[in-house]
mmCIF file of C-alpha atoms in Angstrom:
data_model
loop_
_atom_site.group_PDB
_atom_site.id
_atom_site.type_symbol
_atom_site.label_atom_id
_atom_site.label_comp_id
_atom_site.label_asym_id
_atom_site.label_seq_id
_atom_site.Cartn_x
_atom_site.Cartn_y
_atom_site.Cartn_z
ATOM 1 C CA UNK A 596 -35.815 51.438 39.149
ATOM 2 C CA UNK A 597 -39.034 50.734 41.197
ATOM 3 C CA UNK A 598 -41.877 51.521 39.575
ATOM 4 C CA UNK A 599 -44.928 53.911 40.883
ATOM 5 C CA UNK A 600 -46.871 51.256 43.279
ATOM 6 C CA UNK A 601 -50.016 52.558 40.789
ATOM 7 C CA UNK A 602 -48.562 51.223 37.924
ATOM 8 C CA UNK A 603 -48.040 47.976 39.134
ATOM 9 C CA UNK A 604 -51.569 47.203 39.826
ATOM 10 C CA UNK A 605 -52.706 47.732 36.498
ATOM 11 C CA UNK A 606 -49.233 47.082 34.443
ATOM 12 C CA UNK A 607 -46.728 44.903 34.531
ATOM 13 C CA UNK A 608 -43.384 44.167 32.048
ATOM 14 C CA UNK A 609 -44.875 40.587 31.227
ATOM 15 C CA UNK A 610 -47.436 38.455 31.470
ATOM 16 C CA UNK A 611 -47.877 35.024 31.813
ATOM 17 C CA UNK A 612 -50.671 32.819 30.359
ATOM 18 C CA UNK A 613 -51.933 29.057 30.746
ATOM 19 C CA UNK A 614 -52.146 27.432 26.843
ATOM 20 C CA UNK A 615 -52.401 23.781 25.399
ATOM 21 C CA UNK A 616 -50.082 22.544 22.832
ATOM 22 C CA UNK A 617 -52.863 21.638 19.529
ATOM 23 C CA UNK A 618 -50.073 21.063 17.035
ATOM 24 C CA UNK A 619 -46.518 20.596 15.877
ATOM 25 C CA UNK A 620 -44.354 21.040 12.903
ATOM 26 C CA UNK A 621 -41.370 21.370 12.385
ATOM 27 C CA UNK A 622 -39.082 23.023 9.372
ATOM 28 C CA UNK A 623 -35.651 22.496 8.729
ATOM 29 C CA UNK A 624 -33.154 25.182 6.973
ATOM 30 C CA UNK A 625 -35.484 27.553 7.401
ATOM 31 C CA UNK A 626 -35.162 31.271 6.094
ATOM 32 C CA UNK A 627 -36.591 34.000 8.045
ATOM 33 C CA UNK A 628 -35.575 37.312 8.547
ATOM 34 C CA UNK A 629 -32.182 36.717 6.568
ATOM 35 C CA UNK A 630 -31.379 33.553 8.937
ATOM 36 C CA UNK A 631 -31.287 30.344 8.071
ATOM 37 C CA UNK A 632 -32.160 28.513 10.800
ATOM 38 C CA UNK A 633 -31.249 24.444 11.535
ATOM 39 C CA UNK A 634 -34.659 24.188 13.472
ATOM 40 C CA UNK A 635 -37.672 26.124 13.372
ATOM 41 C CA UNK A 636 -40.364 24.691 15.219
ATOM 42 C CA UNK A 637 -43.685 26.121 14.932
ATOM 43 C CA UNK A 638 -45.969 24.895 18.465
ATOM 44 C CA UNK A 639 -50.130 25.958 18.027
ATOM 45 C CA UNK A 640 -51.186 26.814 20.897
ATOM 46 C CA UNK A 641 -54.539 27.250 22.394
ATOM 47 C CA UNK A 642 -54.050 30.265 24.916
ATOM 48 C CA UNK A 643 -56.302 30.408 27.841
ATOM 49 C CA UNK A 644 -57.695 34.248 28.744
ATOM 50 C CA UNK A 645 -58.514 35.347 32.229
ATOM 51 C CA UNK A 646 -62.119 35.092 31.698
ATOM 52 C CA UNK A 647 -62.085 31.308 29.972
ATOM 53 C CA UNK A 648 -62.145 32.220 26.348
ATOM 54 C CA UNK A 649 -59.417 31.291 24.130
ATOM 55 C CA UNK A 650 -57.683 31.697 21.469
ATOM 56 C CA UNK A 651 -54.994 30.398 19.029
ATOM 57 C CA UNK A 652 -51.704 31.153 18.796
ATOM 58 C CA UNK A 653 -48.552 29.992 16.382
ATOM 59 C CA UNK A 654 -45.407 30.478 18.496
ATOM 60 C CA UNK A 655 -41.912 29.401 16.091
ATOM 61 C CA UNK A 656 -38.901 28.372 18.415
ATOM 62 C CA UNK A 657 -36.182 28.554 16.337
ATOM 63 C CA UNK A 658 -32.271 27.721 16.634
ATOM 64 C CA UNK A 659 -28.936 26.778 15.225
ATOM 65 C CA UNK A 660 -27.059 24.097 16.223
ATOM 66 C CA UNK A 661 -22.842 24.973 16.671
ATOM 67 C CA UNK A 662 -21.110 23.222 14.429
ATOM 68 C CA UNK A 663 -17.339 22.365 13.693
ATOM 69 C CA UNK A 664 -16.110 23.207 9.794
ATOM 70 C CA UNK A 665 -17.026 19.932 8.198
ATOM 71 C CA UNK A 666 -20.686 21.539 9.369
ATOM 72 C CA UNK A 667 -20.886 18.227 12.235
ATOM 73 C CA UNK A 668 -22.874 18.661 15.073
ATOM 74 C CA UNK A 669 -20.750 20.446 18.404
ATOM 75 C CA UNK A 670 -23.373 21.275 20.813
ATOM 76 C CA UNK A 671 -26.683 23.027 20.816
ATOM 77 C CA UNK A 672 -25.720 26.177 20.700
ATOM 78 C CA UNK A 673 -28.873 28.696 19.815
ATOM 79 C CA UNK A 674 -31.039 25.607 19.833
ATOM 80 C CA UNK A 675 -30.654 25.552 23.238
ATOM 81 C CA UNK A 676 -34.376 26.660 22.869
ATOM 82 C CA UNK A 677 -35.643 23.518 21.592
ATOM 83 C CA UNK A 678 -33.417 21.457 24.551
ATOM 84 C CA UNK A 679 -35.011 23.494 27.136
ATOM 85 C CA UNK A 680 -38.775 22.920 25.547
ATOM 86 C CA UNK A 681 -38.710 18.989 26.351
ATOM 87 C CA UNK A 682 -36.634 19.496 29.900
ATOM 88 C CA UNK A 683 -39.205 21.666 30.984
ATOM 89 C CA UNK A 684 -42.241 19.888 29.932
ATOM 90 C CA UNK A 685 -40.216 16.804 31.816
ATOM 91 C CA UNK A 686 -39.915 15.050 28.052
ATOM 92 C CA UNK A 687 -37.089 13.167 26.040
ATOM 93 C CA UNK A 688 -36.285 14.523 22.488
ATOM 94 C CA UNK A 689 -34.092 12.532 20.177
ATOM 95 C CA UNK A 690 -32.522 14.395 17.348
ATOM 96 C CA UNK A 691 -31.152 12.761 14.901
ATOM 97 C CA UNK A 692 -27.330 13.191 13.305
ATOM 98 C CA UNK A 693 -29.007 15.310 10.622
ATOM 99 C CA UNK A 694 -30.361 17.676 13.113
ATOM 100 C CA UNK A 695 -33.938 16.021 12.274
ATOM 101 C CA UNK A 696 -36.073 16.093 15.459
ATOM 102 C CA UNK A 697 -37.393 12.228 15.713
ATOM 103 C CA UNK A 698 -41.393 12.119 14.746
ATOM 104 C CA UNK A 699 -42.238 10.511 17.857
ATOM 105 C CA UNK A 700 -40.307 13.323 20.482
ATOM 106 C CA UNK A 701 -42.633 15.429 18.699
ATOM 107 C CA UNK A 702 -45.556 13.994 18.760
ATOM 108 C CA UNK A 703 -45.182 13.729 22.468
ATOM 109 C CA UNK A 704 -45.384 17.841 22.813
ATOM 110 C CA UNK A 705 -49.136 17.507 21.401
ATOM 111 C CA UNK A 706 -52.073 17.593 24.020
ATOM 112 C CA UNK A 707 -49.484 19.312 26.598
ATOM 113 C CA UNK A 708 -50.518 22.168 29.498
ATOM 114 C CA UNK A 709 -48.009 24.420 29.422
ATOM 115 C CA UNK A 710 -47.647 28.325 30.814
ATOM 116 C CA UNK A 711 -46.295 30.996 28.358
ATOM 117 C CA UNK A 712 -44.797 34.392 29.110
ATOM 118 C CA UNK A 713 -45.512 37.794 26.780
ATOM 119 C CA UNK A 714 -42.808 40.720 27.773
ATOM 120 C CA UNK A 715 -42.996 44.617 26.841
ATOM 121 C CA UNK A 716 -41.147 45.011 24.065
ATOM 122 C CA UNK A 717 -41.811 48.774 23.059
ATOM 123 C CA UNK A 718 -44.932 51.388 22.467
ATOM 124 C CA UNK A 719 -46.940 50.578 19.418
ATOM 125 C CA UNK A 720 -47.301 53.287 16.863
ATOM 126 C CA UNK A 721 -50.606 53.836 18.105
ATOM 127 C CA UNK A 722 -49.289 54.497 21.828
ATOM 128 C CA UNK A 723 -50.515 51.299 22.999
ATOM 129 C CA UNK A 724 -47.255 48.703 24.815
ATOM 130 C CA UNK A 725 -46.253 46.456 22.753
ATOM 131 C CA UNK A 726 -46.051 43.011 24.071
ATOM 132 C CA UNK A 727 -44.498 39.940 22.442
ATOM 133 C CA UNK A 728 -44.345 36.510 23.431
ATOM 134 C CA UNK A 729 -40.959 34.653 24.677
ATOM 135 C CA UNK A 730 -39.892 31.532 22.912
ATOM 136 C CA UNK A 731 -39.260 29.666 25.959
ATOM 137 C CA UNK A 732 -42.388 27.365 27.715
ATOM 138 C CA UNK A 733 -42.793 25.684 30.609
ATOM 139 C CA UNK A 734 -45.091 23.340 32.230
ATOM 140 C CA UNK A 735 -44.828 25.053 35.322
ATOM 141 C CA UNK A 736 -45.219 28.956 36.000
ATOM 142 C CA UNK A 737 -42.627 29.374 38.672
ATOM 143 C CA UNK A 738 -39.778 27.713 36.614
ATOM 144 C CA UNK A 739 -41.003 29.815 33.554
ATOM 145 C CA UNK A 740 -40.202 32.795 36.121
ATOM 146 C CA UNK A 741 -36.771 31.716 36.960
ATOM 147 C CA UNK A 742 -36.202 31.289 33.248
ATOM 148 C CA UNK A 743 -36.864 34.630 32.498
ATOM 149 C CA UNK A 744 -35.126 36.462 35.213
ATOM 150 C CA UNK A 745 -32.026 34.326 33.973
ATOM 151 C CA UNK A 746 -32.528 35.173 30.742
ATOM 152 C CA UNK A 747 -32.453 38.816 31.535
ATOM 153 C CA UNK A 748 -29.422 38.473 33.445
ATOM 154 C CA UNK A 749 -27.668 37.507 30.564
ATOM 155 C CA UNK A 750 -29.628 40.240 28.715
ATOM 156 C CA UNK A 751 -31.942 38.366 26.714
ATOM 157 C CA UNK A 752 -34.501 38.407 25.337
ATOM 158 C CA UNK A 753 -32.761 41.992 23.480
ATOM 159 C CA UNK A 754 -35.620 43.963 22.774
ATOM 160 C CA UNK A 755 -37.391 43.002 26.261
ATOM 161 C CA UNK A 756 -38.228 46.506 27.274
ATOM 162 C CA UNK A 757 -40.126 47.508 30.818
ATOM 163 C CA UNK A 758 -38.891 50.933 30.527
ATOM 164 C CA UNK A 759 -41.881 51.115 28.326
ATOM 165 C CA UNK A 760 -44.188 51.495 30.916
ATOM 166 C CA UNK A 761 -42.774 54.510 32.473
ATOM 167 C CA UNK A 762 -43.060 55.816 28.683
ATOM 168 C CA UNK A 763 -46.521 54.904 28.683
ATOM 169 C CA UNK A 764 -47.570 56.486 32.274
ATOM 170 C CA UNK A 765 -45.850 59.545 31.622
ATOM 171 C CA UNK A 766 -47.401 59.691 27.891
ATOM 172 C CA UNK A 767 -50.886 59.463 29.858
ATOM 173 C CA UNK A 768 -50.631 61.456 32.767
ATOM 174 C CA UNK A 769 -49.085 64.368 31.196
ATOM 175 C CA UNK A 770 -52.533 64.586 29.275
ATOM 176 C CA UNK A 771 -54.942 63.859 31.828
ATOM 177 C CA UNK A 772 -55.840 66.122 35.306
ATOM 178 C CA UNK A 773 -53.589 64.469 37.989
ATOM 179 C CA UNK A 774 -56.677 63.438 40.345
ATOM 180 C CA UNK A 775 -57.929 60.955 37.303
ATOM 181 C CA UNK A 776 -56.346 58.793 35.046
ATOM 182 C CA UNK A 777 -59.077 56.909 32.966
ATOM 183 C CA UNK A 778 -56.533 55.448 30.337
ATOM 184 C CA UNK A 779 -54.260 54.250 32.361
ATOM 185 C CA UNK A 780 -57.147 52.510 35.010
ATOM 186 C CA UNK A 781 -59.083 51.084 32.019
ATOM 187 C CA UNK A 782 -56.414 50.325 29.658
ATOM 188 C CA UNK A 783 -56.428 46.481 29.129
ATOM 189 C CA UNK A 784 -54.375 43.891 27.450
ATOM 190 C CA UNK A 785 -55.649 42.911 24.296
ATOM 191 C CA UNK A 786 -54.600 39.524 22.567
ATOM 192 C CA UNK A 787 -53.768 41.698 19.320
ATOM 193 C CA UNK A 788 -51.135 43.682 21.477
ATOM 194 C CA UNK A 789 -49.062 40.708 21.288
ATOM 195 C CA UNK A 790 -47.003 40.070 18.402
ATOM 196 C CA UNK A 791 -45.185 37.194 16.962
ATOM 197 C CA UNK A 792 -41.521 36.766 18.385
ATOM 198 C CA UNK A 793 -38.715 36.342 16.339
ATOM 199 C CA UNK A 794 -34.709 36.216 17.625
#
C-alpha cells in the first residue's frame, strides 16, 4: 500500500539514528518476560539527535542458542542476534563452550559508531505512534537497511507495524478542516516515543 506522498514527508515506519557504543554487559540465563534467555546483552548507547544533542540509551540483544538434548551447543539459533552484532561492526567474537561471550570480544564493541533503527510498532494510548527500537546494529546505514527489509520478509520484527500511520493520519484529519492539518505538520518524534524492545 503506498502511502499519501504527504505523509511521507513528515512520517515514516522507522527511523534510523547515528549512536556510540559507551558500555557493555552481558547476563547469562537471564529471565525476562517468562524467557530465559542464554545471552542477554545489554549495549549503552549514546544516541545522536538531528540537532547534535544526545542522549542515552540501554538497548538488550538477547538470544538462545539451539541446542541438542544433553543441552550442547548446535548452532546459534535466536542468538543469531549477537552473531550478526560483531559481523556487522566487521569484529570477531569468541564464545566460549559455556555460551560465555570472551571478555575481550566484548570489550572490543566499546567506543564503536554504529547506526540504529526505531520501527512503528503501534499508537500509544495517548494517540501518539509508538516507536521501538530494533535489536539489530550496524556500522553502516545502508546494510542496517537491507537488514531490515530482510527481516520483514521473513516477518520479523512481529509487532513492526507501519499500518500505524495510516491510523494516525486518518485519526487527525478526520478532526481537523481538510485545507490544514497542524498535528500532523508539527507532530515530531520525541526520544520518549521510543520504547525499549524486547522479542
Amino acid at each position: 500500500m503506498e502511502l499519501p506522498a504527504l505523509i511521507s514527508l513528515k512520517y515514516s515506519p522507522y527511523f534510523i539514528q547515528a549512536a556510540t557504543i559507551k558500555a557493555v554487559q552481558p547476563l547469562y540465563q537471564n529471565d525476562v518476560f517468562g524467557i530465559t534467555w542464554d545471552i542477554d546483552l545489554s549495549l549503552l548507547l549514546e544516541i545522536r539527535k538531528r540537532d547534535g544533542s544526545t542522549y542515552d540509551y540501554q538497548l538488550n540483544i538477547r538470544g538462545n542458542f539451539k541446542r541438542d538434548a544433553s543441552g550442547r551447543i548446535l548452532s546459534w539459533g535466536s542468538a543469531f542476534k549477537i552473531q550478526k552484532l560483531f559481523s556487522n561492526l566487521s569484529l570477531v567474537g569468541v564464545v566460549n563452550y559455556d555460551g560465555t561471550i570472551e571478555e575481550r570480544s566484548l570489550q572490543q564493541l566499546i567506543g564503536k559508531d554504529i547506526y540504529v533503527l526505531n520501527y512503528i510498532s503501534g499508537i500509544k494510548d495517548d494517540g501518539r505512534l509508538r516507536y521501538q527500537m530494533w535489536d539489530i546494529v550496524a556500522a553502516d546505514r545502508v546494510v542496517l537497511q537491507g537488514d531490515f527489509a530482510k527481516s520483514n520478509e521473513s516477518g520479523y520484527p512481529k509487532n513492526y507495524n507501519p499500518k500505524a500511520i495510516l491510523d494516525e493520519y486518518a485519526e487527525t484529519s478526520s478532526n481537523i478542516p481538510s485545507d490544514r492539518n497542524p498535528h500532523f505538520l508539527n507532530d515530531e518524534i520525541n526520544d520518549e516515543d521510543q520504547d525499549e524492545f524486547y522479542l
